[in-house]
PDB file of C-alpha atoms in Angstrom:
ATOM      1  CA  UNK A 858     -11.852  -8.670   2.251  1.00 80.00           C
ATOM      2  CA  UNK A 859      -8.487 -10.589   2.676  1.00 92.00           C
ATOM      3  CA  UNK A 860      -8.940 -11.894   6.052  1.00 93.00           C
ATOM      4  CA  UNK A 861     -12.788 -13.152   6.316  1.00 93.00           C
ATOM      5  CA  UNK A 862     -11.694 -15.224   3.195  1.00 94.00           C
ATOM      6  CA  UNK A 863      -9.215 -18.364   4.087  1.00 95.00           C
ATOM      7  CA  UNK A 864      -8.150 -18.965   0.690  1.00 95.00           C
ATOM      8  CA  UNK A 865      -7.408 -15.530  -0.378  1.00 95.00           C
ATOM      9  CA  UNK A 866      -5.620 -14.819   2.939  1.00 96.00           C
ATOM     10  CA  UNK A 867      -3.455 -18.173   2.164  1.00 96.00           C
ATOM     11  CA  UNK A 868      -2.868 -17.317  -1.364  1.00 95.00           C
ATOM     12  CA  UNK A 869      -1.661 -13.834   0.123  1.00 95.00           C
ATOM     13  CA  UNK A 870       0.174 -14.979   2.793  1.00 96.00           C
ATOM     14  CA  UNK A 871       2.066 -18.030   0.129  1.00 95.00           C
ATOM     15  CA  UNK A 872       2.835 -15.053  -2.147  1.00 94.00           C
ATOM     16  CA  UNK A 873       4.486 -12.746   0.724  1.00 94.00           C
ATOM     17  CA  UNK A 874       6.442 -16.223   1.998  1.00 95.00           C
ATOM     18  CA  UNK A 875       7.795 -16.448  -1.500  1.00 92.00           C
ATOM     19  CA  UNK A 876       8.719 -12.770  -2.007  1.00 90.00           C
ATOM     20  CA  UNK A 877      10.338 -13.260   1.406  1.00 93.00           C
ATOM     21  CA  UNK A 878      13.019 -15.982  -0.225  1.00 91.00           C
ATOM     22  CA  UNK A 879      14.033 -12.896  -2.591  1.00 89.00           C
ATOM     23  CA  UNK A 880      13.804  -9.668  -0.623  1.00 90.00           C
ATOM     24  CA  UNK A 881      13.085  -8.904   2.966  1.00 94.00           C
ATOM     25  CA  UNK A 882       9.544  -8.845   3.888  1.00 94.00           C
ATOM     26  CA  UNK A 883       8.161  -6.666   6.597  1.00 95.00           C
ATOM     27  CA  UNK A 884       4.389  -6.832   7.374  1.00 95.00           C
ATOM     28  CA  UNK A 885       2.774  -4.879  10.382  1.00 95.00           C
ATOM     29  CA  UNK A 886       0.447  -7.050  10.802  1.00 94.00           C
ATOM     30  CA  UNK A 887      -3.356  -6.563  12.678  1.00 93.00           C
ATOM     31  CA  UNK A 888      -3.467  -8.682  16.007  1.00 95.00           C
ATOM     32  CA  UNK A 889      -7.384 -10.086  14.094  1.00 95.00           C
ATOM     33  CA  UNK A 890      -5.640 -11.215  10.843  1.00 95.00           C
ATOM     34  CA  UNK A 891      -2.771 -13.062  13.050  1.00 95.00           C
ATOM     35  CA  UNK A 892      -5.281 -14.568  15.018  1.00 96.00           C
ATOM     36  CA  UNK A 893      -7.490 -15.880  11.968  1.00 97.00           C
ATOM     37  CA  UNK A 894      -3.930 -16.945  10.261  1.00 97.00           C
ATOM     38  CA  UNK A 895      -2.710 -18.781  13.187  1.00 97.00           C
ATOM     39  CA  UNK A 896      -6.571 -20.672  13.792  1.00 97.00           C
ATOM     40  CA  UNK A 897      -6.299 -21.906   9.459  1.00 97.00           C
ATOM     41  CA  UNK A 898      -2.716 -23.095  10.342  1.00 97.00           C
ATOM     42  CA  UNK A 899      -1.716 -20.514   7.989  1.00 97.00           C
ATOM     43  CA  UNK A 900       2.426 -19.935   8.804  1.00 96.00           C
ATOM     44  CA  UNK A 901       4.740 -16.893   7.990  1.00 97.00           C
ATOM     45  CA  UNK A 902       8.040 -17.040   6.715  1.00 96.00           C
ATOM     46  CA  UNK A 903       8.299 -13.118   6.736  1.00 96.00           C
ATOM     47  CA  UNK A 904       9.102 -10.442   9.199  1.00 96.00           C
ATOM     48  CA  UNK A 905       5.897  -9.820  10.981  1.00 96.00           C
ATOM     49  CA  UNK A 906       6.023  -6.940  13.381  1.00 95.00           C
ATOM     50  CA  UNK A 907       3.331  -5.296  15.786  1.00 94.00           C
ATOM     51  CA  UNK A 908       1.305  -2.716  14.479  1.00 93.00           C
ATOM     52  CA  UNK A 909       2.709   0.477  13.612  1.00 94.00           C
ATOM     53  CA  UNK A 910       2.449   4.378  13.885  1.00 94.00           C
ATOM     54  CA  UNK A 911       2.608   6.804  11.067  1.00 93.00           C
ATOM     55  CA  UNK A 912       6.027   7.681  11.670  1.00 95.00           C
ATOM     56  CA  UNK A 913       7.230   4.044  11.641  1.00 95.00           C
ATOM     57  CA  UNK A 914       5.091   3.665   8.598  1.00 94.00           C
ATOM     58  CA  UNK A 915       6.616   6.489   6.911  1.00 94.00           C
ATOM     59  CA  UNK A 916      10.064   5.120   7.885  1.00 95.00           C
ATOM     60  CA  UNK A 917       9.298   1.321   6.229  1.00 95.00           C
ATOM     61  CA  UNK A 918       7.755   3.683   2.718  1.00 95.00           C
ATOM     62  CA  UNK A 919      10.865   5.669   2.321  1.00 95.00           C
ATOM     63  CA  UNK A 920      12.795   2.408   2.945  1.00 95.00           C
ATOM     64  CA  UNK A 921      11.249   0.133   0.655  1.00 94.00           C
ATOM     65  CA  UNK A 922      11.951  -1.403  -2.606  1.00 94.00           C
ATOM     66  CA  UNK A 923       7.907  -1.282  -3.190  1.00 95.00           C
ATOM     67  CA  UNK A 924       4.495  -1.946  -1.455  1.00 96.00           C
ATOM     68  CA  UNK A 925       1.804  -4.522  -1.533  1.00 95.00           C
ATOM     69  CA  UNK A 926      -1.028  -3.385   0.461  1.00 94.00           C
ATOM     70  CA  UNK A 927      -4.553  -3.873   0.508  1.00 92.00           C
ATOM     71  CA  UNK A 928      -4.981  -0.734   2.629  1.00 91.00           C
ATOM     72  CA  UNK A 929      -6.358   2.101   0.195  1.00 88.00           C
ATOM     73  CA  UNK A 930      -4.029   4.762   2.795  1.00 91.00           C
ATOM     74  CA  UNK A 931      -0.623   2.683   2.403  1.00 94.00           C
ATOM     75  CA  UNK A 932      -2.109   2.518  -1.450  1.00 93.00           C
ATOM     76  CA  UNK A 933      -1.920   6.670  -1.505  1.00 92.00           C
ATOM     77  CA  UNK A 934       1.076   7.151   0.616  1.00 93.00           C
ATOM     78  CA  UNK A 935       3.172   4.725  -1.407  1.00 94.00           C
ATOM     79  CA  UNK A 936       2.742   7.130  -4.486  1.00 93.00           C
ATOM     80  CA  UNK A 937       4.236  10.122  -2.326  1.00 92.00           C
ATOM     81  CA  UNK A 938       6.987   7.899  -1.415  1.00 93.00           C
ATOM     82  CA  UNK A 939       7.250   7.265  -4.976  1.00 93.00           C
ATOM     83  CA  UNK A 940       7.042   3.152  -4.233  1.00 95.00           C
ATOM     84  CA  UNK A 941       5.321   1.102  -6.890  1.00 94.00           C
ATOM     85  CA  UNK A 942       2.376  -0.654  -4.680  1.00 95.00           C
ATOM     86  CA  UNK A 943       0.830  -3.974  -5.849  1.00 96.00           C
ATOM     87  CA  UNK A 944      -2.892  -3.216  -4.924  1.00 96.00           C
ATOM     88  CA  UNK A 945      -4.005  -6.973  -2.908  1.00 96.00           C
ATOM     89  CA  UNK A 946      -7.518  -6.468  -3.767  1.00 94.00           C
ATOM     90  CA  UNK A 947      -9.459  -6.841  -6.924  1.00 94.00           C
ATOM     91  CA  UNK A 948     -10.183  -2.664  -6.689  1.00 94.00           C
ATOM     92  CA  UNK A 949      -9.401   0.281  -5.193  1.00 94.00           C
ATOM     93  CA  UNK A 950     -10.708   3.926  -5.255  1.00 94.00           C
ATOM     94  CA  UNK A 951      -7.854   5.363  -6.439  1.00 93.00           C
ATOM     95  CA  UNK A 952      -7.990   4.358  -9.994  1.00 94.00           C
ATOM     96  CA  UNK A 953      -5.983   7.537 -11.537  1.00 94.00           C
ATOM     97  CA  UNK A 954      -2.735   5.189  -9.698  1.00 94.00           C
ATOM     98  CA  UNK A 955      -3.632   1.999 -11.351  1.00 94.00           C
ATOM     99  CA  UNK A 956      -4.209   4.197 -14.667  1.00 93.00           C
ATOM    100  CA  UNK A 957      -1.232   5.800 -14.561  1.00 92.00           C
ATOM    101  CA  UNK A 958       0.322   1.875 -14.093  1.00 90.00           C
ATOM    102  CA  UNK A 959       1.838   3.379 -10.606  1.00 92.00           C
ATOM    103  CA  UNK A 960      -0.524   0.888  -8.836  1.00 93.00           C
ATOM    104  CA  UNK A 961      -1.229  -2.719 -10.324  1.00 95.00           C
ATOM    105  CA  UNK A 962      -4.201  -4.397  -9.044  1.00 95.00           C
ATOM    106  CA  UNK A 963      -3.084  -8.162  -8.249  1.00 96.00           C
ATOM    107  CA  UNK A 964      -6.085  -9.344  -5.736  1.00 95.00           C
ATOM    108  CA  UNK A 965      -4.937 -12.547  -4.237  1.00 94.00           C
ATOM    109  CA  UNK A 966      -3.982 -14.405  -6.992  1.00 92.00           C
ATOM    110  CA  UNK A 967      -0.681 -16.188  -5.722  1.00 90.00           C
ATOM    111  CA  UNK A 968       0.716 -16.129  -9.849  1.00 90.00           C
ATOM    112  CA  UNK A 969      -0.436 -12.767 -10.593  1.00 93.00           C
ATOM    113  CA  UNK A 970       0.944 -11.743  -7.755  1.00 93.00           C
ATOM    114  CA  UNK A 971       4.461 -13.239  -8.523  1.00 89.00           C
ATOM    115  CA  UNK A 972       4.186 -12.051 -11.639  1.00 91.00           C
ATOM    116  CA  UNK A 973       3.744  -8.529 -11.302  1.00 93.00           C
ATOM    117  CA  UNK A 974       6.884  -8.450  -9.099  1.00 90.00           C
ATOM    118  CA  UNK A 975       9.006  -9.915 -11.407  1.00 87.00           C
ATOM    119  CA  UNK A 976       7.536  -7.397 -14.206  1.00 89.00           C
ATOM    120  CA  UNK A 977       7.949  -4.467 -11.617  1.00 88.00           C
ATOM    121  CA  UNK A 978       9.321  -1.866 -12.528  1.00 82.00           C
ATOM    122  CA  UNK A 979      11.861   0.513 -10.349  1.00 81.00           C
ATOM    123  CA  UNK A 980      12.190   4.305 -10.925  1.00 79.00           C
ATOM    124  CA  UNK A 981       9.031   5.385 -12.610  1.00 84.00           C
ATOM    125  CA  UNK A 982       8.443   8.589 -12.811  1.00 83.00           C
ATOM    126  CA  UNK A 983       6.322   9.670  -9.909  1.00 84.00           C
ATOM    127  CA  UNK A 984       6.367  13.710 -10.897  1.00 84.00           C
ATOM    128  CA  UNK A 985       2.476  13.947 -11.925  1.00 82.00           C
ATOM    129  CA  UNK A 986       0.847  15.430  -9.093  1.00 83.00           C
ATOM    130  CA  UNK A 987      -2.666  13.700  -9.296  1.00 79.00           C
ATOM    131  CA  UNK A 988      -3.166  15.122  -6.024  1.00 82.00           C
ATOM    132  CA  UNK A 989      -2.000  18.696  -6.099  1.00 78.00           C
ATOM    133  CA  UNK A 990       1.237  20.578  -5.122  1.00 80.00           C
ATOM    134  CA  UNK A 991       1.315  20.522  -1.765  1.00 79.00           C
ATOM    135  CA  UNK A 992       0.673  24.087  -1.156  1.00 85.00           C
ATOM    136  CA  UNK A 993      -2.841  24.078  -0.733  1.00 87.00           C
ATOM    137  CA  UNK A 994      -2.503  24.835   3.254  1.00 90.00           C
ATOM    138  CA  UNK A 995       0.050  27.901   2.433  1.00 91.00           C
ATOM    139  CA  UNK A 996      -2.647  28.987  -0.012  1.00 89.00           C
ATOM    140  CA  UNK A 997      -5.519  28.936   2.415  1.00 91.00           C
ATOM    141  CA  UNK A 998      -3.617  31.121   4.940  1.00 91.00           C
ATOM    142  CA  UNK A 999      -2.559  33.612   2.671  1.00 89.00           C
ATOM    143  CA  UNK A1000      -6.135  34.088   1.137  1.00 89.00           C
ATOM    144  CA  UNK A1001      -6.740  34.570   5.200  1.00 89.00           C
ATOM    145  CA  UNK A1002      -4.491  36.961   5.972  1.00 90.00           C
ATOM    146  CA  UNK A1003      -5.546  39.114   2.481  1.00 89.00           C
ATOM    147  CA  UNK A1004      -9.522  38.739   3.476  1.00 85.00           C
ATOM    148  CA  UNK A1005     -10.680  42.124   3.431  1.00 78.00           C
ATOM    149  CA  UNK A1006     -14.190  41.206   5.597  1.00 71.00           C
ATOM    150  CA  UNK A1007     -16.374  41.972   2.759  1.00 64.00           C
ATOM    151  CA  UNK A1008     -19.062  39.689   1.154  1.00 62.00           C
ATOM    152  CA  UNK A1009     -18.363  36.315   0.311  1.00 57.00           C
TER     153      UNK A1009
END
């Protein structure tokens, strides 16, 4: 959506350059969306690194102030990091985060974009599990072990 579109990719990449003159901006960034940036003459002022592994991607979520992403993954994990995530695309499947005003839906809008940094806000609670406990797995095992090999 972002990176088959040169303006919105620009607008994106203008708004990341100027968040980069604040706060430190690291973007793993996909060897195709380089390539298209680097054909527009599109430049980065930010810290673009290779691609990166779940681990390293869990290490830059627990690190970070908050997360723009237009990946609907990063989206989800940045709520169980409890990061804020400015949503770069004009929707996302997981509505219940931009209802709950955890996720804000900014697109590629270079203002909007600005804007709902400046308006973000830090420390929001995080505690509503939209998404369950995290003890469905220990659940499952136990119903296992108690299965008595009757009818289901």
């Amino acid at each position: 959506e972002n990176t088959d579109d040169p303006k919105r990719l620009a607008d994106i990449v203008h708004a990341l350059n100027k968040v980069h003159s604040d706060l430190p901006v690291v973007l793993p960034l996909h060897p195709r969306t380089r390539r298209v940036a680097r054909d527009l003459g599109i430049k980065f002022a930010v810290n673009i690194v290779e691609p990166i592994g779940y681990l390293e991607m869990v290490s830059l979520l627990q690190s970070c102030k908050f997360v723009l992403s237009d990946s609907g993954g990063v989206q989800k994990e940045a709520y169980f990091f409890g990061k804020s995530c400015l949503v770069l695309r004009e929707e996302t499947e997981w509505t219940e985060l931009v209802d709950s005003g955890h996720n804000v839906l900014v697109g590629s809008d270079k203002l909007k974009i600005a804007d709902a940094i400046k308006n973000i806000e830090y420390g929001k609670d995080f505690s509503h599990q939209f998404y369950g406990d995290g003890a469905a797995a220990e659940l499952i095992v136990n119903e296992m072990l108690n299965f008595d090999g009757g009818p289901l």
